[in-house]
Amino acid sequence: MYLEKELIMMKGNAGEKIQERLFLSDSYLQKAEARILRKQENKVIPDKTILFSFSGGQESDSGWIGGISVSGSGLAELKGEKAIEYELEREPDFKEGDSVTIELDWEKRKKLMRLHSAAHVVSYVFQDVSGNDETIGSNVSSSKARLDYSCDHNISGPLAETEQKANAFINEGHEISIWQEEKGEGAEQIFHWKCGEWDMPCSGLHVKNTREIGRIRLKRANIGKGKERIEILLAD
Ligand SMILES: [Zn+2]
């Protein structure tokens, strides 16, 4: 969504050599072999990764490194570059330089990708139906996505129509693609989400076809005066 500046910056470094973020080129990778570049107690930096990490916007992935569950992640500096560092549930027996297998919790990731793609579709359909494009916030977790709007009236009416139209669109099976804005060497690179005529800057991970989203359900939540929230849930 629009508020994922931190990860857009991170993606801008995707071409760097110290750590290859395989999820940027293939969001369907569930397993990869990597070498440990640094290990400090239970914190490790692998040279390749399939585990998405972010504190806001789209929730971080769950997974395992060398068979040990990942309990947290964040950006760390290594040799003057930024790399994703993973915190493991316990200190591993493997050492720096060792090869390990990284595995993704695919069930959780699949939900994150479905809900993130659904949130974009809903934002465009809702804009069509209600004329409101005043997004003030968004978030994607593995149980639901939300879109917050600046709005001074109850959106229950347009929401029902949005749910019906978004489900019809999703069911038509539209292709989703990610493209990268070229800004010249060394400059920040911006990623875009594209589906038919719709195109927006986005740094998250998505399904390849709207049909993978499945049926969705929309719920209105009141979050204070002058604001309306749309919650997006997977119906199946
Ligand atoms: Zn997005």
mmCIF file of C-alpha atoms and ligand atoms in Angstrom:
data_model
loop_
_atom_site.group_PDB
_atom_site.id
_atom_site.type_symbol
_atom_site.label_atom_id
_atom_site.label_comp_id
_atom_site.label_asym_id
_atom_site.label_seq_id
_atom_site.Cartn_x
_atom_site.Cartn_y
_atom_site.Cartn_z
ATOM 1 C CA MET A 1 0.000 0.000 0.000
ATOM 2 C CA TYR A 2 1.064 3.624 0.066
ATOM 3 C CA LEU A 3 2.600 3.651 3.526
ATOM 4 C CA GLU A 4 5.329 1.092 3.073
ATOM 5 C CA LYS A 5 8.167 3.561 2.622
ATOM 6 C CA GLU A 6 10.554 1.603 4.819
ATOM 7 C CA LEU A 7 10.376 -1.513 2.710
ATOM 8 C CA ILE A 8 10.473 0.441 -0.538
ATOM 9 C CA MET A 9 13.817 1.759 0.696
ATOM 10 C CA MET A 10 14.865 -1.761 1.548
ATOM 11 C CA LYS A 11 13.856 -2.989 -1.879
ATOM 12 C CA GLY A 12 15.913 -0.161 -3.323
ATOM 13 C CA ASN A 13 18.928 -2.052 -2.071
ATOM 14 C CA ALA A 14 17.822 -5.294 -3.687
ATOM 15 C CA GLY A 15 20.699 -5.239 -6.140
ATOM 16 C CA GLU A 16 23.349 -5.229 -3.446
ATOM 17 C CA LYS A 17 25.631 -8.210 -3.123
ATOM 18 C CA ILE A 18 25.781 -8.935 0.579
ATOM 19 C CA GLN A 19 22.331 -10.549 0.899
ATOM 20 C CA GLU A 20 20.072 -11.759 -1.873
ATOM 21 C CA ARG A 21 16.375 -11.270 -1.095
ATOM 22 C CA LEU A 22 14.896 -14.043 -3.171
ATOM 23 C CA PHE A 23 11.293 -13.124 -2.277
ATOM 24 C CA LEU A 24 11.625 -10.005 -4.442
ATOM 25 C CA SER A 25 11.941 -12.018 -7.642
ATOM 26 C CA ASP A 26 9.867 -15.044 -6.596
ATOM 27 C CA SER A 27 7.236 -14.724 -3.871
ATOM 28 C CA TYR A 28 6.367 -18.431 -4.224
ATOM 29 C CA LEU A 29 9.759 -19.810 -3.059
ATOM 30 C CA GLN A 30 9.240 -21.975 0.014
ATOM 31 C CA LYS A 31 12.748 -23.309 0.603
ATOM 32 C CA ALA A 32 16.316 -22.144 -0.050
ATOM 33 C CA GLU A 33 19.883 -23.006 0.870
ATOM 34 C CA ALA A 34 21.926 -20.150 2.330
ATOM 35 C CA ARG A 35 25.273 -19.503 4.003
ATOM 36 C CA ILE A 36 25.464 -17.816 7.396
ATOM 37 C CA LEU A 37 27.341 -14.503 7.084
ATOM 38 C CA ARG A 38 27.120 -13.535 10.745
ATOM 39 C CA LYS A 39 25.977 -15.183 13.948
ATOM 40 C CA GLN A 40 25.670 -13.368 17.267
ATOM 41 C CA GLU A 41 24.120 -15.628 19.894
ATOM 42 C CA ASN A 42 20.619 -16.320 18.509
ATOM 43 C CA LYS A 43 20.781 -13.652 15.762
ATOM 44 C CA VAL A 44 21.848 -14.650 12.264
ATOM 45 C CA ILE A 45 22.327 -13.003 8.872
ATOM 46 C CA PRO A 46 22.125 -15.399 5.887
ATOM 47 C CA ASP A 47 23.537 -14.512 2.440
ATOM 48 C CA LYS A 48 20.169 -15.354 0.821
ATOM 49 C CA THR A 49 16.673 -15.217 2.215
ATOM 50 C CA ILE A 50 13.089 -16.082 1.355
ATOM 51 C CA LEU A 51 11.660 -14.651 4.605
ATOM 52 C CA PHE A 52 10.021 -11.238 4.234
ATOM 53 C CA SER A 53 10.658 -8.861 7.116
ATOM 54 C CA PHE A 54 8.803 -5.700 7.935
ATOM 55 C CA SER A 55 7.527 -3.934 11.019
ATOM 56 C CA GLY A 56 4.497 -2.257 9.441
ATOM 57 C CA GLY A 57 2.457 -2.489 6.234
ATOM 58 C CA GLN A 58 2.770 -6.201 5.613
ATOM 59 C CA GLU A 59 3.435 -8.503 8.559
ATOM 60 C CA SER A 60 6.723 -10.436 8.646
ATOM 61 C CA ASP A 61 6.897 -14.049 7.521
ATOM 62 C CA SER A 62 7.247 -16.973 9.868
ATOM 63 C CA GLY A 63 9.725 -19.707 9.068
ATOM 64 C CA TRP A 64 12.726 -21.753 10.110
ATOM 65 C CA ILE A 65 16.478 -21.361 9.666
ATOM 66 C CA GLY A 66 18.425 -24.587 10.084
ATOM 67 C CA GLY A 67 15.268 -26.114 11.548
ATOM 68 C CA ILE A 68 14.960 -23.461 14.296
ATOM 69 C CA SER A 69 11.908 -21.231 14.389
ATOM 70 C CA VAL A 70 12.397 -17.527 13.545
ATOM 71 C CA SER A 71 11.012 -15.359 16.361
ATOM 72 C CA GLY A 72 11.797 -11.901 14.963
ATOM 73 C CA SER A 73 13.643 -9.946 12.296
ATOM 74 C CA GLY A 74 14.893 -6.508 11.403
ATOM 75 C CA LEU A 75 17.483 -4.635 9.403
ATOM 76 C CA ALA A 76 21.086 -4.776 10.601
ATOM 77 C CA GLU A 77 24.291 -3.357 9.209
ATOM 78 C CA LEU A 78 26.957 -5.671 7.888
ATOM 79 C CA LYS A 79 30.080 -4.422 6.096
ATOM 80 C CA GLY A 80 28.442 -1.039 5.539
ATOM 81 C CA GLU A 81 25.317 -2.531 3.962
ATOM 82 C CA LYS A 82 21.836 -3.231 5.274
ATOM 83 C CA ALA A 83 20.812 -6.867 5.602
ATOM 84 C CA ILE A 84 17.889 -8.667 7.216
ATOM 85 C CA GLU A 85 18.904 -10.208 10.518
ATOM 86 C CA TYR A 86 16.746 -12.979 11.993
ATOM 87 C CA GLU A 87 16.300 -13.734 15.645
ATOM 88 C CA LEU A 88 15.943 -17.452 16.317
ATOM 89 C CA GLU A 89 14.005 -19.107 19.115
ATOM 90 C CA ARG A 90 17.282 -20.437 20.545
ATOM 91 C CA GLU A 91 20.984 -20.177 19.799
ATOM 92 C CA PRO A 92 21.772 -22.527 16.908
ATOM 93 C CA ASP A 93 24.616 -25.048 16.762
ATOM 94 C CA PHE A 94 25.642 -23.929 13.276
ATOM 95 C CA LYS A 95 28.468 -21.411 12.814
ATOM 96 C CA GLU A 96 29.348 -18.538 10.530
ATOM 97 C CA GLY A 97 30.155 -19.890 7.079
ATOM 98 C CA ASP A 98 27.885 -22.930 7.488
ATOM 99 C CA SER A 99 25.189 -23.769 4.949
ATOM 100 C CA VAL A 100 21.643 -23.938 6.270
ATOM 101 C CA THR A 101 18.180 -24.543 4.874
ATOM 102 C CA ILE A 102 15.670 -21.703 5.158
ATOM 103 C CA GLU A 103 12.026 -22.738 5.125
ATOM 104 C CA LEU A 104 8.962 -20.517 4.819
ATOM 105 C CA ASP A 105 5.661 -20.907 6.671
ATOM 106 C CA TRP A 106 3.827 -21.033 3.355
ATOM 107 C CA GLU A 107 0.312 -21.234 4.824
ATOM 108 C CA LYS A 108 0.824 -17.873 6.558
ATOM 109 C CA ARG A 109 2.570 -16.266 3.552
ATOM 110 C CA LYS A 110 -0.193 -17.411 1.200
ATOM 111 C CA LYS A 111 -2.754 -15.612 3.386
ATOM 112 C CA LEU A 112 -0.577 -12.475 3.509
ATOM 113 C CA MET A 113 -0.252 -12.421 -0.293
ATOM 114 C CA ARG A 114 -3.973 -13.091 -0.853
ATOM 115 C CA LEU A 115 -4.998 -10.370 1.623
ATOM 116 C CA HIS A 116 -2.487 -7.838 0.323
ATOM 117 C CA SER A 117 -3.666 -8.305 -3.281
ATOM 118 C CA ALA A 118 -7.294 -8.187 -2.075
ATOM 119 C CA ALA A 119 -6.652 -4.883 -0.258
ATOM 120 C CA HIS A 120 -5.491 -3.261 -3.503
ATOM 121 C CA VAL A 121 -8.497 -4.536 -5.461
ATOM 122 C CA VAL A 122 -10.879 -3.327 -2.724
ATOM 123 C CA SER A 123 -9.252 0.122 -2.593
ATOM 124 C CA TYR A 124 -9.864 0.627 -6.335
ATOM 125 C CA VAL A 125 -13.406 -0.777 -6.327
ATOM 126 C CA PHE A 126 -14.321 1.277 -3.239
ATOM 127 C CA GLN A 127 -12.975 4.399 -4.949
ATOM 128 C CA ASP A 128 -15.138 3.605 -8.008
ATOM 129 C CA VAL A 129 -18.255 2.968 -5.930
ATOM 130 C CA SER A 130 -17.945 5.748 -3.329
ATOM 131 C CA GLY A 131 -15.661 8.318 -4.955
ATOM 132 C CA ASN A 132 -13.520 8.248 -1.797
ATOM 133 C CA ASP A 133 -9.781 7.874 -2.285
ATOM 134 C CA GLU A 134 -8.736 9.540 0.984
ATOM 135 C CA THR A 135 -6.715 6.604 2.325
ATOM 136 C CA ILE A 136 -5.056 7.500 5.619
ATOM 137 C CA GLY A 137 -3.659 4.110 6.558
ATOM 138 C CA SER A 138 -3.418 0.448 5.662
ATOM 139 C CA ASN A 139 -2.104 -2.786 7.085
ATOM 140 C CA VAL A 140 -1.894 -6.444 6.080
ATOM 141 C CA SER A 141 -1.697 -9.274 8.612
ATOM 142 C CA SER A 142 -2.296 -12.976 7.990
ATOM 143 C CA SER A 143 -5.805 -12.822 9.501
ATOM 144 C CA LYS A 144 -7.066 -9.609 7.865
ATOM 145 C CA ALA A 145 -6.165 -6.490 5.930
ATOM 146 C CA ARG A 146 -7.478 -3.026 6.657
ATOM 147 C CA LEU A 147 -7.895 0.241 4.794
ATOM 148 C CA ASP A 148 -8.542 3.450 6.728
ATOM 149 C CA TYR A 149 -10.242 6.432 5.137
ATOM 150 C CA SER A 150 -10.817 10.014 6.054
ATOM 151 C CA CYS A 151 -14.615 10.137 5.843
ATOM 152 C CA ASP A 152 -17.416 11.899 7.749
ATOM 153 C CA HIS A 153 -20.258 9.455 7.054
ATOM 154 C CA ASN A 154 -21.035 5.762 7.558
ATOM 155 C CA ILE A 155 -19.779 3.676 4.602
ATOM 156 C CA SER A 156 -22.041 0.623 5.109
ATOM 157 C CA GLY A 157 -23.981 1.297 1.870
ATOM 158 C CA PRO A 158 -21.064 1.548 -0.582
ATOM 159 C CA LEU A 159 -19.297 -1.245 1.306
ATOM 160 C CA ALA A 160 -21.921 -3.869 0.388
ATOM 161 C CA GLU A 161 -21.664 -2.889 -3.283
ATOM 162 C CA THR A 162 -17.855 -2.873 -3.055
ATOM 163 C CA GLU A 163 -17.841 -6.410 -1.635
ATOM 164 C CA GLN A 164 -20.036 -7.716 -4.442
ATOM 165 C CA LYS A 165 -18.068 -5.962 -7.226
ATOM 166 C CA ALA A 166 -14.650 -6.847 -5.773
ATOM 167 C CA ASN A 167 -15.624 -10.535 -5.546
ATOM 168 C CA ALA A 168 -16.867 -10.486 -9.148
ATOM 169 C CA PHE A 169 -13.583 -8.920 -10.302
ATOM 170 C CA ILE A 170 -11.463 -11.375 -8.270
ATOM 171 C CA ASN A 171 -13.380 -14.302 -9.736
ATOM 172 C CA GLU A 172 -12.691 -13.115 -13.308
ATOM 173 C CA GLY A 173 -9.038 -14.141 -12.888
ATOM 174 C CA HIS A 174 -7.024 -10.998 -13.651
ATOM 175 C CA GLU A 175 -3.253 -11.177 -13.847
ATOM 176 C CA ILE A 176 -1.216 -9.301 -11.213
ATOM 177 C CA SER A 177 2.310 -8.157 -11.957
ATOM 178 C CA ILE A 178 5.051 -6.233 -10.164
ATOM 179 C CA TRP A 179 7.253 -3.833 -12.080
ATOM 180 C CA GLN A 180 10.162 -1.704 -11.050
ATOM 181 C CA GLU A 181 10.526 2.001 -11.712
ATOM 182 C CA GLU A 182 14.006 2.753 -13.006
ATOM 183 C CA LYS A 183 15.434 5.835 -11.356
ATOM 184 C CA GLY A 184 19.025 5.654 -12.503
ATOM 185 C CA GLU A 185 22.021 4.111 -10.830
ATOM 186 C CA GLY A 186 22.253 4.372 -7.058
ATOM 187 C CA ALA A 187 18.866 6.050 -6.750
ATOM 188 C CA GLU A 188 15.966 4.638 -4.808
ATOM 189 C CA GLN A 189 13.941 2.151 -6.843
ATOM 190 C CA ILE A 190 10.179 2.025 -6.522
ATOM 191 C CA PHE A 191 8.137 -1.119 -7.085
ATOM 192 C CA HIS A 192 4.633 -1.011 -8.550
ATOM 193 C CA TRP A 193 1.680 -3.358 -8.314
ATOM 194 C CA LYS A 194 -0.247 -3.651 -11.568
ATOM 195 C CA CYS A 195 -3.564 -5.328 -12.347
ATOM 196 C CA GLY A 196 -5.227 -4.356 -15.633
ATOM 197 C CA GLU A 197 -5.604 -0.565 -15.629
ATOM 198 C CA TRP A 198 -4.776 -0.315 -11.931
ATOM 199 C CA ASP A 199 -1.243 0.585 -10.910
ATOM 200 C CA MET A 200 0.121 1.731 -7.545
ATOM 201 C CA PRO A 201 3.467 1.890 -5.760
ATOM 202 C CA CYS A 202 3.716 -1.127 -3.478
ATOM 203 C CA SER A 203 6.492 -2.968 -1.718
ATOM 204 C CA GLY A 204 4.589 -6.044 -0.567
ATOM 205 C CA LEU A 205 4.252 -9.582 -1.887
ATOM 206 C CA HIS A 206 1.332 -10.634 -4.080
ATOM 207 C CA VAL A 207 -0.415 -13.522 -5.790
ATOM 208 C CA LYS A 208 -0.045 -13.769 -9.585
ATOM 209 C CA ASN A 209 -3.745 -13.942 -10.381
ATOM 210 C CA THR A 210 -6.778 -12.483 -8.589
ATOM 211 C CA ARG A 211 -8.443 -15.909 -8.602
ATOM 212 C CA GLU A 212 -5.862 -17.080 -6.030
ATOM 213 C CA ILE A 213 -7.373 -14.568 -3.565
ATOM 214 C CA GLY A 214 -10.658 -16.487 -3.389
ATOM 215 C CA ARG A 215 -13.855 -15.012 -1.992
ATOM 216 C CA ILE A 216 -13.516 -12.076 0.421
ATOM 217 C CA ARG A 217 -15.748 -10.508 3.045
ATOM 218 C CA LEU A 218 -15.738 -6.804 3.977
ATOM 219 C CA LYS A 219 -16.535 -5.381 7.394
ATOM 220 C CA ARG A 220 -16.881 -1.793 8.507
ATOM 221 C CA ALA A 221 -15.196 -0.670 11.721
ATOM 222 C CA ASN A 222 -15.663 2.666 13.426
ATOM 223 C CA ILE A 223 -12.289 4.059 14.462
ATOM 224 C CA GLY A 224 -13.253 7.558 15.567
ATOM 225 C CA LYS A 225 -14.775 10.774 14.313
ATOM 226 C CA GLY A 226 -14.114 11.546 10.660
ATOM 227 C CA LYS A 227 -12.579 8.126 9.994
ATOM 228 C CA GLU A 228 -13.890 4.875 8.555
ATOM 229 C CA ARG A 229 -12.170 1.501 8.384
ATOM 230 C CA ILE A 230 -12.699 -1.342 5.913
ATOM 231 C CA GLU A 231 -11.614 -4.751 7.157
ATOM 232 C CA ILE A 232 -10.924 -7.379 4.525
ATOM 233 C CA LEU A 233 -11.279 -11.037 5.464
ATOM 234 C CA LEU A 234 -10.770 -14.236 3.490
ATOM 235 C CA ALA A 235 -14.112 -16.046 3.228
ATOM 236 C CA ASP A 236 -12.614 -19.385 2.213
HETATM 237 ZN ZN ZN B 1 0.555 -2.814 -1.239
#
